[in-house]
mmCIF file of N, CA and C in Angstrom:
data_model
loop_
_atom_site.group_PDB
_atom_site.id
_atom_site.type_symbol
_atom_site.label_atom_id
_atom_site.label_comp_id
_atom_site.label_asym_id
_atom_site.label_seq_id
_atom_site.Cartn_x
_atom_site.Cartn_y
_atom_site.Cartn_z
ATOM 1 N N MET A 1 -16.265 5.841 -9.773
ATOM 2 C CA MET A 1 -14.432 6.215 -8.517
ATOM 3 C C MET A 1 -13.779 5.190 -8.670
ATOM 4 N N ALA A 2 -12.868 5.912 -9.113
ATOM 5 C CA ALA A 2 -11.074 5.458 -8.680
ATOM 6 C C ALA A 2 -10.779 5.035 -7.091
ATOM 7 N N GLU A 3 -10.438 4.293 -6.310
ATOM 8 C CA GLU A 3 -9.486 4.375 -5.549
ATOM 9 C C GLU A 3 -8.594 3.521 -5.563
ATOM 10 N N VAL A 4 -7.552 4.518 -4.680
ATOM 11 C CA VAL A 4 -6.276 3.923 -4.931
ATOM 12 C C VAL A 4 -5.145 3.674 -3.509
ATOM 13 N N SER A 5 -4.358 2.401 -3.821
ATOM 14 C CA SER A 5 -3.592 2.716 -2.668
ATOM 15 C C SER A 5 -1.853 1.955 -2.558
ATOM 16 N N ALA A 6 -1.039 2.808 -2.111
ATOM 17 C CA ALA A 6 -0.204 1.510 -2.006
ATOM 18 C C ALA A 6 1.140 2.533 -0.438
ATOM 19 N N GLU A 7 1.614 1.042 -0.396
ATOM 20 C CA GLU A 7 2.460 1.228 1.046
ATOM 21 C C GLU A 7 4.064 0.795 1.124
ATOM 22 N N ALA A 8 4.444 1.336 1.352
ATOM 23 C CA ALA A 8 6.144 1.133 1.222
ATOM 24 C C ALA A 8 6.790 1.357 3.253
ATOM 25 N N ARG A 9 7.437 0.767 3.208
ATOM 26 C CA ARG A 9 8.680 0.789 4.204
ATOM 27 C C ARG A 9 9.840 1.618 4.011
ATOM 28 N N ILE A 10 10.544 2.558 4.454
ATOM 29 C CA ILE A 10 11.281 3.108 4.158
ATOM 30 C C ILE A 10 12.242 3.094 5.122
ATOM 31 N N GLU A 11 13.492 2.725 5.340
ATOM 32 C CA GLU A 11 14.425 3.423 6.140
ATOM 33 C C GLU A 11 15.415 4.133 6.641
ATOM 34 N N ALA A 12 14.250 5.086 7.271
ATOM 35 C CA ALA A 12 14.463 6.546 7.294
ATOM 36 C C ALA A 12 13.717 7.327 8.582
ATOM 37 N N PRO A 13 13.843 8.223 9.111
ATOM 38 C CA PRO A 13 12.874 8.829 10.197
ATOM 39 C C PRO A 13 11.949 9.687 9.611
ATOM 40 N N ALA A 14 11.274 9.052 10.224
ATOM 41 C CA ALA A 14 9.556 10.208 9.729
ATOM 42 C C ALA A 14 10.211 11.857 9.395
ATOM 43 N N GLY A 15 10.919 12.286 9.880
ATOM 44 C CA GLY A 15 11.252 13.795 9.826
ATOM 45 C C GLY A 15 11.383 13.791 8.376
ATOM 46 N N LYS A 16 12.482 12.643 8.194
ATOM 47 C CA LYS A 16 13.702 13.157 6.778
ATOM 48 C C LYS A 16 12.731 12.755 5.439
ATOM 49 N N VAL A 17 12.079 11.533 5.854
ATOM 50 C CA VAL A 17 10.589 11.653 4.908
ATOM 51 C C VAL A 17 9.883 12.103 5.327
ATOM 52 N N TRP A 18 9.138 13.145 5.838
ATOM 53 C CA TRP A 18 8.366 14.310 5.447
ATOM 54 C C TRP A 18 9.070 15.491 4.737
ATOM 55 N N ALA A 19 10.334 15.474 5.489
ATOM 56 C CA ALA A 19 11.035 16.630 4.248
ATOM 57 C C ALA A 19 11.261 16.625 3.167
ATOM 58 N N GLN A 20 11.212 15.053 2.482
ATOM 59 C CA GLN A 20 11.553 15.170 1.335
ATOM 60 C C GLN A 20 10.038 14.900 0.709
ATOM 61 N N LEU A 21 9.189 15.063 1.147
ATOM 62 C CA LEU A 21 7.712 14.577 1.102
ATOM 63 C C LEU A 21 7.244 15.796 0.766
ATOM 64 N N THR A 22 7.586 16.809 1.241
ATOM 65 C CA THR A 22 6.748 18.972 0.901
ATOM 66 C C THR A 22 7.649 18.958 1.093
ATOM 67 N N ASP A 23 9.017 18.874 0.575
ATOM 68 C CA ASP A 23 9.774 19.374 -0.029
ATOM 69 C C ASP A 23 9.474 19.899 -2.034
ATOM 70 N N PHE A 24 8.497 20.960 -2.256
ATOM 71 C CA PHE A 24 7.957 20.991 -3.342
ATOM 72 C C PHE A 24 9.611 21.203 -4.121
ATOM 73 N N SER A 25 10.613 21.935 -4.305
ATOM 74 C CA SER A 25 11.140 21.507 -5.656
ATOM 75 C C SER A 25 11.778 20.552 -5.945
ATOM 76 N N SER A 26 11.762 19.374 -5.497
ATOM 77 C CA SER A 26 12.418 18.262 -5.519
ATOM 78 C C SER A 26 11.239 17.253 -6.055
ATOM 79 N N HIS A 27 9.671 17.908 -6.082
ATOM 80 C CA HIS A 27 8.596 17.274 -6.854
ATOM 81 C C HIS A 27 9.289 15.826 -8.025
ATOM 82 N N GLY A 28 9.115 16.381 -8.317
ATOM 83 C CA GLY A 28 9.671 15.958 -10.096
ATOM 84 C C GLY A 28 10.559 14.978 -9.740
ATOM 85 N N GLU A 29 11.810 14.284 -8.729
ATOM 86 C CA GLU A 29 12.745 14.069 -8.266
ATOM 87 C C GLU A 29 11.743 12.638 -8.523
ATOM 88 N N TRP A 30 10.880 12.655 -7.396
ATOM 89 C CA TRP A 30 10.456 10.867 -7.290
ATOM 90 C C TRP A 30 8.491 10.793 -7.010
ATOM 91 N N ASN A 31 7.699 11.867 -7.541
ATOM 92 C CA ASN A 31 6.308 12.041 -7.405
ATOM 93 C C ASN A 31 6.440 11.528 -8.770
ATOM 94 N N ALA A 32 5.220 9.821 -9.721
ATOM 95 C CA ALA A 32 5.777 9.848 -11.089
ATOM 96 C C ALA A 32 4.705 10.796 -12.009
ATOM 97 N N THR A 33 3.650 11.023 -11.561
ATOM 98 C CA THR A 33 2.613 11.504 -12.086
ATOM 99 C C THR A 33 3.056 13.341 -12.289
ATOM 100 N N HIS A 34 3.862 13.722 -11.844
ATOM 101 C CA HIS A 34 4.551 15.023 -11.194
ATOM 102 C C HIS A 34 5.059 15.519 -12.368
ATOM 103 N N THR A 35 4.515 16.732 -13.393
ATOM 104 C CA THR A 35 5.458 17.437 -14.279
ATOM 105 C C THR A 35 6.031 18.538 -13.945
ATOM 106 N N GLY A 36 5.080 19.438 -13.643
ATOM 107 C CA GLY A 36 6.050 20.749 -12.551
ATOM 108 C C GLY A 36 4.512 21.300 -12.189
ATOM 109 N N PHE A 37 5.285 22.408 -11.388
ATOM 110 C CA PHE A 37 4.268 23.501 -10.823
ATOM 111 C C PHE A 37 4.365 24.800 -11.254
ATOM 112 N N PRO A 38 3.038 25.126 -12.452
ATOM 113 C CA PRO A 38 2.757 26.506 -12.829
ATOM 114 C C PRO A 38 3.928 27.864 -12.066
ATOM 115 N N GLU A 39 3.343 27.510 -10.503
ATOM 116 C CA GLU A 39 3.285 28.923 -9.563
ATOM 117 C C GLU A 39 4.429 28.511 -9.132
ATOM 118 N N GLY A 40 5.357 26.788 -8.890
ATOM 119 C CA GLY A 40 6.568 26.566 -7.920
ATOM 120 C C GLY A 40 6.034 26.021 -6.707
ATOM 121 N N GLY A 41 4.714 25.512 -6.895
ATOM 122 C CA GLY A 41 3.780 24.533 -5.624
ATOM 123 C C GLY A 41 3.338 25.522 -4.726
ATOM 124 N N PRO A 42 3.004 25.242 -3.634
ATOM 125 C CA PRO A 42 2.464 26.195 -2.663
ATOM 126 C C PRO A 42 2.996 26.901 -1.829
ATOM 127 N N ALA A 43 3.462 28.817 -1.852
ATOM 128 C CA ALA A 43 3.943 28.898 -1.002
ATOM 129 C C ALA A 43 4.437 28.875 0.161
ATOM 130 N N THR A 44 3.705 28.626 1.089
ATOM 131 C CA THR A 44 3.073 27.648 2.609
ATOM 132 C C THR A 44 2.451 27.284 2.476
ATOM 133 N N LEU A 45 2.663 25.601 3.149
ATOM 134 C CA LEU A 45 2.347 24.188 3.244
ATOM 135 C C LEU A 45 1.683 24.097 4.871
ATOM 136 N N GLU A 46 -0.083 24.733 4.203
ATOM 137 C CA GLU A 46 -0.549 25.440 5.315
ATOM 138 C C GLU A 46 -2.256 24.400 5.165
ATOM 139 N N LYS A 47 -3.046 24.043 6.475
ATOM 140 C CA LYS A 47 -4.426 24.303 5.861
ATOM 141 C C LYS A 47 -4.839 25.246 4.649
ATOM 142 N N GLY A 48 -5.449 24.223 3.769
ATOM 143 C CA GLY A 48 -6.008 25.847 2.544
ATOM 144 C C GLY A 48 -5.753 26.133 2.005
ATOM 145 N N ALA A 49 -4.026 26.383 2.042
ATOM 146 C CA ALA A 49 -3.471 26.796 0.959
ATOM 147 C C ALA A 49 -3.411 25.961 -0.235
ATOM 148 N N VAL A 50 -3.835 27.047 -1.186
ATOM 149 C CA VAL A 50 -4.386 26.725 -2.913
ATOM 150 C C VAL A 50 -3.056 26.573 -4.828
ATOM 151 N N TYR A 51 -2.821 25.390 -4.732
ATOM 152 C CA TYR A 51 -1.847 25.236 -5.509
ATOM 153 C C TYR A 51 -2.452 24.575 -6.759
ATOM 154 N N GLU A 52 -1.396 24.626 -8.041
ATOM 155 C CA GLU A 52 -1.225 24.115 -9.080
ATOM 156 C C GLU A 52 -0.435 23.737 -9.255
ATOM 157 N N GLU A 53 -0.539 21.927 -10.311
ATOM 158 C CA GLU A 53 0.076 21.024 -10.667
ATOM 159 C C GLU A 53 -0.306 20.665 -11.470
ATOM 160 N N ASN A 54 0.863 20.451 -12.408
ATOM 161 C CA ASN A 54 0.702 19.945 -13.868
ATOM 162 C C ASN A 54 1.446 18.315 -13.872
ATOM 163 N N MET A 55 0.908 17.430 -13.695
ATOM 164 C CA MET A 55 0.786 16.192 -13.663
ATOM 165 C C MET A 55 0.130 15.151 -15.378
ATOM 166 N N LYS A 56 0.639 13.599 -15.084
ATOM 167 C CA LYS A 56 0.625 13.801 -16.509
ATOM 168 C C LYS A 56 -0.105 11.802 -15.649
ATOM 169 N N LEU A 57 -0.779 11.354 -15.912
ATOM 170 C CA LEU A 57 -1.881 10.210 -15.487
ATOM 171 C C LEU A 57 -2.417 9.592 -17.176
ATOM 172 N N MET A 58 -1.477 8.105 -16.812
ATOM 173 C CA MET A 58 -2.992 7.360 -17.827
ATOM 174 C C MET A 58 -2.081 7.940 -19.666
ATOM 175 N N GLY A 59 -0.359 8.701 -19.722
ATOM 176 C CA GLY A 59 -0.158 9.292 -20.508
ATOM 177 C C GLY A 59 -0.709 10.271 -21.268
ATOM 178 N N PHE A 60 -1.417 10.416 -20.572
ATOM 179 C CA PHE A 60 -2.209 12.205 -21.071
ATOM 180 C C PHE A 60 -2.022 13.759 -19.760
ATOM 181 N N PRO A 61 -1.667 14.269 -20.785
ATOM 182 C CA PRO A 61 -1.328 15.812 -19.111
ATOM 183 C C PRO A 61 -2.762 16.681 -18.261
ATOM 184 N N ALA A 62 -2.273 16.435 -17.875
ATOM 185 C CA ALA A 62 -3.819 16.892 -16.593
ATOM 186 C C ALA A 62 -3.029 18.443 -15.687
ATOM 187 N N GLU A 63 -3.746 19.740 -15.567
ATOM 188 C CA GLU A 63 -3.774 20.037 -14.581
ATOM 189 C C GLU A 63 -4.755 20.641 -14.029
ATOM 190 N N VAL A 64 -4.375 20.690 -12.708
ATOM 191 C CA VAL A 64 -4.750 20.011 -11.077
ATOM 192 C C VAL A 64 -5.154 20.602 -10.110
ATOM 193 N N THR A 65 -5.835 21.853 -9.337
ATOM 194 C CA THR A 65 -5.928 22.813 -8.361
ATOM 195 C C THR A 65 -6.010 22.440 -7.182
ATOM 196 N N TRP A 66 -4.660 22.010 -6.811
ATOM 197 C CA TRP A 66 -5.618 21.470 -5.562
ATOM 198 C C TRP A 66 -5.328 22.691 -4.231
ATOM 199 N N THR A 67 -6.475 21.747 -2.751
ATOM 200 C CA THR A 67 -6.080 22.893 -1.557
ATOM 201 C C THR A 67 -5.975 21.254 -0.396
ATOM 202 N N VAL A 68 -5.465 21.830 0.377
ATOM 203 C CA VAL A 68 -4.497 20.946 1.577
ATOM 204 C C VAL A 68 -6.119 21.458 1.870
ATOM 205 N N ASP A 69 -5.891 20.550 2.316
ATOM 206 C CA ASP A 69 -7.270 20.294 3.407
ATOM 207 C C ASP A 69 -6.885 19.508 5.133
ATOM 208 N N GLU A 70 -6.247 18.734 4.834
ATOM 209 C CA GLU A 70 -5.407 18.395 6.219
ATOM 210 C C GLU A 70 -4.281 17.941 6.160
ATOM 211 N N LEU A 71 -3.726 18.727 7.513
ATOM 212 C CA LEU A 71 -2.258 18.965 7.681
ATOM 213 C C LEU A 71 -1.869 18.774 8.734
ATOM 214 N N GLU A 72 -0.709 17.653 9.238
ATOM 215 C CA GLU A 72 -0.389 17.407 10.016
ATOM 216 C C GLU A 72 1.063 17.323 10.443
ATOM 217 N N ARG A 73 1.707 18.233 10.279
ATOM 218 C CA ARG A 73 3.193 18.083 10.275
ATOM 219 C C ARG A 73 4.632 17.481 10.560
ATOM 220 N N GLY A 74 4.414 15.826 9.591
ATOM 221 C CA GLY A 74 5.007 14.867 10.358
ATOM 222 C C GLY A 74 4.470 13.770 10.120
ATOM 223 N N ARG A 75 3.396 13.748 9.512
ATOM 224 C CA ARG A 75 2.097 12.923 9.857
ATOM 225 C C ARG A 75 1.545 12.532 8.952
ATOM 226 N N LEU A 76 0.829 13.215 8.332
ATOM 227 C CA LEU A 76 0.053 13.476 7.249
ATOM 228 C C LEU A 76 -0.592 14.798 6.599
ATOM 229 N N LEU A 77 -0.677 14.538 4.462
ATOM 230 C CA LEU A 77 -0.953 15.987 4.542
ATOM 231 C C LEU A 77 -2.151 15.516 3.100
ATOM 232 N N THR A 78 -3.424 16.498 3.269
ATOM 233 C CA THR A 78 -3.938 15.423 2.589
ATOM 234 C C THR A 78 -4.313 16.725 1.692
ATOM 235 N N THR A 79 -4.498 16.557 0.511
ATOM 236 C CA THR A 79 -5.262 17.171 -0.706
ATOM 237 C C THR A 79 -6.575 16.815 -1.317
ATOM 238 N N GLY A 80 -6.987 18.277 -1.945
ATOM 239 C CA GLY A 80 -8.545 17.744 -2.692
ATOM 240 C C GLY A 80 -8.003 18.438 -3.500
ATOM 241 N N GLY A 81 -8.209 17.405 -5.362
ATOM 242 C CA GLY A 81 -8.060 18.662 -5.937
ATOM 243 C C GLY A 81 -9.620 18.871 -7.050
ATOM 244 N N LYS A 82 -8.819 19.280 -8.314
ATOM 245 C CA LYS A 82 -9.784 19.740 -9.295
ATOM 246 C C LYS A 82 -9.333 19.571 -10.320
ATOM 247 N N GLY A 83 -9.616 18.804 -11.038
ATOM 248 C CA GLY A 83 -9.032 18.208 -12.654
ATOM 249 C C GLY A 83 -9.586 18.632 -13.815
ATOM 250 N N PRO A 84 -9.520 18.161 -15.032
ATOM 251 C CA PRO A 84 -9.878 18.694 -16.646
ATOM 252 C C PRO A 84 -11.189 17.958 -15.965
ATOM 253 N N MET A 85 -12.166 17.921 -17.124
ATOM 254 C CA MET A 85 -13.306 16.941 -17.499
ATOM 255 C C MET A 85 -14.245 16.612 -15.889
ATOM 256 N N GLY A 86 -14.175 17.369 -14.852
ATOM 257 C CA GLY A 86 -14.954 17.323 -13.959
ATOM 258 C C GLY A 86 -14.743 16.841 -13.061
ATOM 259 N N VAL A 87 -13.296 16.286 -13.434
ATOM 260 C CA VAL A 87 -13.041 14.894 -12.352
ATOM 261 C C VAL A 87 -12.521 16.019 -10.881
ATOM 262 N N ALA A 88 -12.110 15.105 -9.875
ATOM 263 C CA ALA A 88 -12.280 15.508 -8.423
ATOM 264 C C ALA A 88 -11.439 14.604 -7.919
ATOM 265 N N LEU A 89 -10.073 15.019 -7.060
ATOM 266 C CA LEU A 89 -8.777 14.181 -6.296
ATOM 267 C C LEU A 89 -9.139 13.872 -5.294
ATOM 268 N N VAL A 90 -8.621 13.284 -4.341
ATOM 269 C CA VAL A 90 -7.602 13.482 -3.222
ATOM 270 C C VAL A 90 -6.741 12.865 -3.096
ATOM 271 N N MET A 91 -5.425 13.301 -2.399
ATOM 272 C CA MET A 91 -4.641 12.611 -2.068
ATOM 273 C C MET A 91 -4.422 12.627 -0.508
ATOM 274 N N ARG A 92 -3.866 11.534 -0.282
ATOM 275 C CA ARG A 92 -3.661 11.682 1.388
ATOM 276 C C ARG A 92 -2.250 10.748 1.591
ATOM 277 N N TYR A 93 -0.806 11.390 1.944
ATOM 278 C CA TYR A 93 -0.250 11.249 2.295
ATOM 279 C C TYR A 93 0.212 10.938 3.669
ATOM 280 N N SER A 94 0.132 9.824 3.905
ATOM 281 C CA SER A 94 0.170 9.477 5.411
ATOM 282 C C SER A 94 1.663 9.053 6.463
ATOM 283 N N LEU A 95 2.315 9.400 7.416
ATOM 284 C CA LEU A 95 3.482 8.397 7.464
ATOM 285 C C LEU A 95 3.318 8.060 9.141
ATOM 286 N N ALA A 96 4.139 6.920 9.019
ATOM 287 C CA ALA A 96 3.533 6.268 10.367
ATOM 288 C C ALA A 96 5.300 5.945 10.588
ATOM 289 N N PRO A 97 5.735 6.617 11.601
ATOM 290 C CA PRO A 97 7.588 5.713 12.160
ATOM 291 C C PRO A 97 7.335 4.231 12.763
ATOM 292 N N SER A 98 8.544 3.695 12.793
ATOM 293 C CA SER A 98 8.668 2.466 13.362
ATOM 294 C C SER A 98 8.762 2.765 15.051
ATOM 295 N N PRO A 99 7.931 1.868 15.815
ATOM 296 C CA PRO A 99 8.470 2.093 17.034
ATOM 297 C C PRO A 99 10.068 2.744 18.397
ATOM 298 N N ASP A 100 11.536 2.253 16.882
ATOM 299 C CA ASP A 100 12.406 2.637 17.062
ATOM 300 C C ASP A 100 12.911 4.368 16.548
ATOM 301 N N GLY A 101 11.927 4.401 15.927
ATOM 302 C CA GLY A 101 11.987 5.926 15.375
ATOM 303 C C GLY A 101 12.977 5.592 13.924
ATOM 304 N N GLU A 102 13.747 5.322 13.577
ATOM 305 C CA GLU A 102 14.796 4.964 12.532
ATOM 306 C C GLU A 102 13.978 4.406 10.449
ATOM 307 N N ALA A 103 12.760 3.905 11.327
ATOM 308 C CA ALA A 103 12.172 3.519 9.567
ATOM 309 C C ALA A 103 10.578 4.264 9.755
ATOM 310 N N THR A 104 9.700 4.359 8.210
ATOM 311 C CA THR A 104 8.935 5.494 8.099
ATOM 312 C C THR A 104 7.850 4.019 7.148
ATOM 313 N N THR A 105 7.036 3.739 7.660
ATOM 314 C CA THR A 105 5.647 3.450 6.760
ATOM 315 C C THR A 105 5.131 4.618 5.914
ATOM 316 N N VAL A 106 4.886 4.622 4.999
ATOM 317 C CA VAL A 106 4.068 5.989 3.933
ATOM 318 C C VAL A 106 3.102 4.537 3.175
ATOM 319 N N ARG A 107 1.952 5.332 3.636
ATOM 320 C CA ARG A 107 0.990 4.861 2.731
ATOM 321 C C ARG A 107 0.648 6.488 2.074
ATOM 322 N N ILE A 108 0.316 6.280 0.669
ATOM 323 C CA ILE A 108 -0.379 7.061 -0.290
ATOM 324 C C ILE A 108 -1.999 6.209 -0.460
ATOM 325 N N GLU A 109 -2.690 7.174 -0.238
ATOM 326 C CA GLU A 109 -4.122 6.987 -0.449
ATOM 327 C C GLU A 109 -4.448 8.588 -1.856
ATOM 328 N N GLY A 110 -5.474 7.670 -2.974
ATOM 329 C CA GLY A 110 -5.700 8.344 -4.011
ATOM 330 C C GLY A 110 -7.526 8.157 -4.569
ATOM 331 N N GLU A 111 -7.707 9.246 -4.079
ATOM 332 C CA GLU A 111 -9.915 8.563 -5.068
ATOM 333 C C GLU A 111 -9.783 9.434 -6.095
ATOM 334 N N PHE A 112 -10.271 9.456 -7.053
ATOM 335 C CA PHE A 112 -10.913 9.379 -8.280
ATOM 336 C C PHE A 112 -12.269 9.469 -8.196
ATOM 337 N N THR A 113 -13.376 10.563 -8.860
ATOM 338 C CA THR A 113 -14.084 11.196 -8.968
ATOM 339 C C THR A 113 -14.666 11.664 -10.415
ATOM 340 N N GLY A 114 -16.119 11.623 -11.050
ATOM 341 C CA GLY A 114 -16.456 12.222 -11.626
ATOM 342 C C GLY A 114 -17.264 11.144 -12.851
ATOM 343 N N ALA A 115 -17.567 11.431 -13.516
ATOM 344 C CA ALA A 115 -17.569 11.234 -15.002
ATOM 345 C C ALA A 115 -16.587 10.461 -15.789
ATOM 346 N N ALA A 116 -15.768 11.214 -16.198
ATOM 347 C CA ALA A 116 -15.452 10.945 -17.111
ATOM 348 C C ALA A 116 -14.327 9.889 -16.385
ATOM 349 N N VAL A 117 -13.927 9.365 -14.550
ATOM 350 C CA VAL A 117 -13.590 8.431 -14.167
ATOM 351 C C VAL A 117 -14.241 6.957 -14.573
ATOM 352 N N SER A 118 -15.630 7.096 -14.501
ATOM 353 C CA SER A 118 -16.210 6.079 -14.375
ATOM 354 C C SER A 118 -16.182 5.521 -16.377
ATOM 355 N N MET A 119 -15.442 6.443 -16.872
ATOM 356 C CA MET A 119 -15.606 5.570 -18.639
ATOM 357 C C MET A 119 -14.031 5.036 -18.830
ATOM 358 N N MET A 120 -13.577 5.408 -17.448
ATOM 359 C CA MET A 120 -12.259 5.060 -17.467
ATOM 360 C C MET A 120 -11.011 3.789 -16.646
ATOM 361 N N GLY A 121 -12.146 4.127 -15.518
ATOM 362 C CA GLY A 121 -12.244 2.563 -14.421
ATOM 363 C C GLY A 121 -11.505 2.032 -14.166
ATOM 364 N N GLY A 122 -10.929 0.601 -14.586
ATOM 365 C CA GLY A 122 -9.947 -0.028 -14.367
ATOM 366 C C GLY A 122 -9.043 -0.036 -14.861
ATOM 367 N N LYS A 123 -8.757 1.300 -15.818
ATOM 368 C CA LYS A 123 -7.696 1.377 -16.124
ATOM 369 C C LYS A 123 -6.580 3.133 -15.642
ATOM 370 N N LEU A 124 -7.384 3.873 -15.267
ATOM 371 C CA LEU A 124 -7.076 4.424 -14.617
ATOM 372 C C LEU A 124 -6.198 3.837 -12.892
ATOM 373 N N LYS A 125 -7.408 2.917 -12.357
ATOM 374 C CA LYS A 125 -7.315 2.897 -10.971
ATOM 375 C C LYS A 125 -5.237 1.847 -11.659
ATOM 376 N N ASP A 126 -5.099 1.534 -12.437
ATOM 377 C CA ASP A 126 -4.262 0.302 -12.734
ATOM 378 C C ASP A 126 -3.114 1.351 -13.060
ATOM 379 N N SER A 127 -2.583 2.129 -13.608
ATOM 380 C CA SER A 127 -2.564 3.727 -13.925
ATOM 381 C C SER A 127 -1.930 4.173 -12.593
ATOM 382 N N ALA A 128 -2.519 4.620 -12.456
ATOM 383 C CA ALA A 128 -2.830 5.384 -11.207
ATOM 384 C C ALA A 128 -2.300 4.090 -9.908
ATOM 385 N N THR A 129 -2.362 3.368 -8.943
ATOM 386 C CA THR A 129 -1.597 2.764 -8.507
ATOM 387 C C THR A 129 -0.003 2.209 -8.812
ATOM 388 N N ALA A 130 0.125 1.811 -10.279
ATOM 389 C CA ALA A 130 1.806 1.642 -10.427
ATOM 390 C C ALA A 130 2.565 2.976 -10.570
ATOM 391 N N ALA A 131 1.830 4.211 -10.413
ATOM 392 C CA ALA A 131 1.947 5.678 -10.265
ATOM 393 C C ALA A 131 2.829 5.443 -8.799
ATOM 394 N N LEU A 132 1.793 5.751 -8.212
ATOM 395 C CA LEU A 132 1.692 4.852 -6.643
ATOM 396 C C LEU A 132 3.267 4.185 -6.268
ATOM 397 N N GLN A 133 2.834 3.238 -6.414
ATOM 398 C CA GLN A 133 4.277 1.928 -6.616
ATOM 399 C C GLN A 133 5.150 2.631 -6.489
ATOM 400 N N GLU A 134 5.629 3.530 -7.608
ATOM 401 C CA GLU A 134 6.548 4.296 -8.640
ATOM 402 C C GLU A 134 7.531 5.107 -7.694
ATOM 403 N N SER A 135 6.176 5.990 -7.004
ATOM 404 C CA SER A 135 6.718 7.195 -6.661
ATOM 405 C C SER A 135 7.280 6.230 -4.798
ATOM 406 N N LEU A 136 6.656 5.501 -4.505
ATOM 407 C CA LEU A 136 7.583 5.799 -3.824
ATOM 408 C C LEU A 136 8.593 4.608 -3.608
ATOM 409 N N ARG A 137 9.087 3.806 -4.666
ATOM 410 C CA ARG A 137 10.515 3.297 -4.553
ATOM 411 C C ARG A 137 11.549 4.515 -4.495
ATOM 412 N N LYS A 138 10.271 5.489 -6.007
ATOM 413 C CA LYS A 138 12.001 7.157 -5.750
ATOM 414 C C LYS A 138 11.893 7.892 -4.586
ATOM 415 N N LEU A 139 10.901 7.628 -3.959
ATOM 416 C CA LEU A 139 10.893 8.067 -2.349
ATOM 417 C C LEU A 139 11.874 7.721 -1.732
ATOM 418 N N ASP A 140 11.839 6.065 -1.347
ATOM 419 C CA ASP A 140 12.998 5.786 -0.742
ATOM 420 C C ASP A 140 14.588 5.773 -1.099
ATOM 421 N N GLY A 141 14.425 5.616 -2.310
ATOM 422 C CA GLY A 141 15.818 6.269 -2.985
ATOM 423 C C GLY A 141 16.550 7.675 -2.941
ATOM 424 N N LEU A 142 15.443 8.772 -2.383
ATOM 425 C CA LEU A 142 16.045 9.741 -2.075
ATOM 426 C C LEU A 142 16.371 10.002 -0.501
ATOM 427 N N VAL A 143 15.731 8.859 -0.069
ATOM 428 C CA VAL A 143 15.778 9.576 1.595
ATOM 429 C C VAL A 143 16.558 8.208 2.159
ATOM 430 N N THR A 144 16.327 7.091 1.451
ATOM 431 C CA THR A 144 17.538 5.959 2.087
ATOM 432 C C THR A 144 19.166 6.000 1.551
ATOM 433 N N PRO A 145 19.683 6.315 2.772
ATOM 434 C CA PRO A 145 21.553 5.920 2.725
ATOM 435 C C PRO A 145 21.948 5.509 1.857
#
């Protein structure tokens, strides 16, 4: 198993960050691993929604089928995915507004399991962590004036 995480404070209200995070038409503008949605992302963002995503991690393309496992609008999105070579993924996006509501702490956590993951070990963790950090920088750039 490989677990990764990244966190950033974004100087924008949680509603604005959430709107960008869940706007699947602009996912490629901030998500460093995203290369496309064959079907355009989920038709409706709701618990149980299933969608496919094309990704690139460690230079390798991957097709992942995601299911929305948890959804608390404006605060939490957790998806579970099935990728190539029996790899299972979990991605958790959580938002915490500052007391004054003018900024948001965004945390992304990922978990990768499966036989292929144990072979890639540290390289996968390093690559995925860097991708999460880059994604948060890009997300910040899109929502911060």
